[in-house]
Amino acid sequence: MRPGALGEVLGLPPIPKGTWAEEAIYVSPAALRRGEDPERTADRLRALPGIAAVRVPAGGFLEIVVSVPGELVTEIGGPVPPVTGTSPWDDLPRTWANPGFVVRYAHARAVAVQRWAVELGVGGAFRPELLDDRRDRAVLRSLAEVPGRRVSRDPGWAAYAEHLALAYHDAFEGAAALPAGDEEPSELHTARVRLARAVRDVLAEALAALGETAPDRL
């Protein structure tokens, strides 16, 4: 179940909760906002494909556990919005101490993965269920915030882009998207290349909102 599809059912984007290391959880006040019995709303959600569980803790908020969190990357993409605003970051120094560099470098890395994947023959069908490494799931957890931030009055793109970039650097370095040496391309590589594309697109969107054109190389 993708967050966009879930948002259509709920009437507003769901909010990711926790680290997603064990469960991919969204929370939603949809039942309370509609004046509905949360348990009845939970029963309807439990019948939907891709929903692993729905819990109703004290307070009436819904906790929705999705079966395959990696499906959310299929909703991300499209044209980059126009560059607006003024960047909060300096160009220099180009070190890890500069959040702007961290974000720009993450975008450049995600772009490079797409280029190298073609050269190395990574391809085939996308299997989102393979994105189950803790580092992949950390990136997915961050990406899950995108629908809510897009409709927020104060999306906080700068802090969000830094968080997503750091999660992606960790995945890039520890959960390889590309085969090394004589390794053959696998379905896991294909899934991680698709994840990198989602990171690329979201960082480009965030950078545009912050007054920058996302760099393909640094």
PDB file of C-alpha atoms in Angstrom, residues 2 9 16 20 22 32 38 51 74 77 86 110-111 120 128 147 150 158 172-174 185 191 207-208 213:
ATOM      1  CA  ARG A   2       1.477   3.320  -1.103  1.00  0.00           C
ATOM      2  CA  VAL A   9      -8.729   6.362   1.447  1.00  0.00           C
ATOM      3  CA  PRO A  16       5.136   7.878   9.077  1.00  0.00           C
ATOM      4  CA  TRP A  20      10.639   1.472  10.265  1.00  0.00           C
ATOM      5  CA  GLU A  22      10.906  -3.543  12.218  1.00  0.00           C
ATOM      6  CA  LEU A  32     -11.370  11.428  14.575  1.00  0.00           C
ATOM      7  CA  PRO A  38     -11.870   4.457  14.903  1.00  0.00           C
ATOM      8  CA  ILE A  51      -2.152  -3.572   4.911  1.00  0.00           C
ATOM      9  CA  THR A  74       6.573   4.200  -7.376  1.00  0.00           C
ATOM     10  CA  GLY A  77       8.916  11.360  -9.600  1.00  0.00           C
ATOM     11  CA  THR A  86      16.938  31.588  -1.370  1.00  0.00           C
ATOM     12  CA  ALA A 110      21.846   9.246  -6.769  1.00  0.00           C
ATOM     13  CA  VAL A 111      22.235  10.596 -10.302  1.00  0.00           C
ATOM     14  CA  LEU A 120      26.606  -2.239 -15.723  1.00  0.00           C
ATOM     15  CA  PRO A 128       9.870  -3.409  -3.767  1.00  0.00           C
ATOM     16  CA  PRO A 147       3.253  13.515   0.691  1.00  0.00           C
ATOM     17  CA  ARG A 150       3.999  18.701   0.032  1.00  0.00           C
ATOM     18  CA  ALA A 158      16.025  22.212   4.426  1.00  0.00           C
ATOM     19  CA  PHE A 172      24.906   4.219  -0.696  1.00  0.00           C
ATOM     20  CA  GLU A 173      27.964   3.190   1.286  1.00  0.00           C
ATOM     21  CA  GLY A 174      26.558   0.153   3.102  1.00  0.00           C
ATOM     22  CA  PRO A 185      23.443  -7.614 -11.529  1.00  0.00           C
ATOM     23  CA  ALA A 191      15.379  -2.307  -6.453  1.00  0.00           C
ATOM     24  CA  LEU A 207      16.593  21.929  -3.599  1.00  0.00           C
ATOM     25  CA  ALA A 208      14.351  23.729  -6.087  1.00  0.00           C
ATOM     26  CA  THR A 213      19.253  23.687  -9.122  1.00  0.00           C
TER      27      THR A 213
END
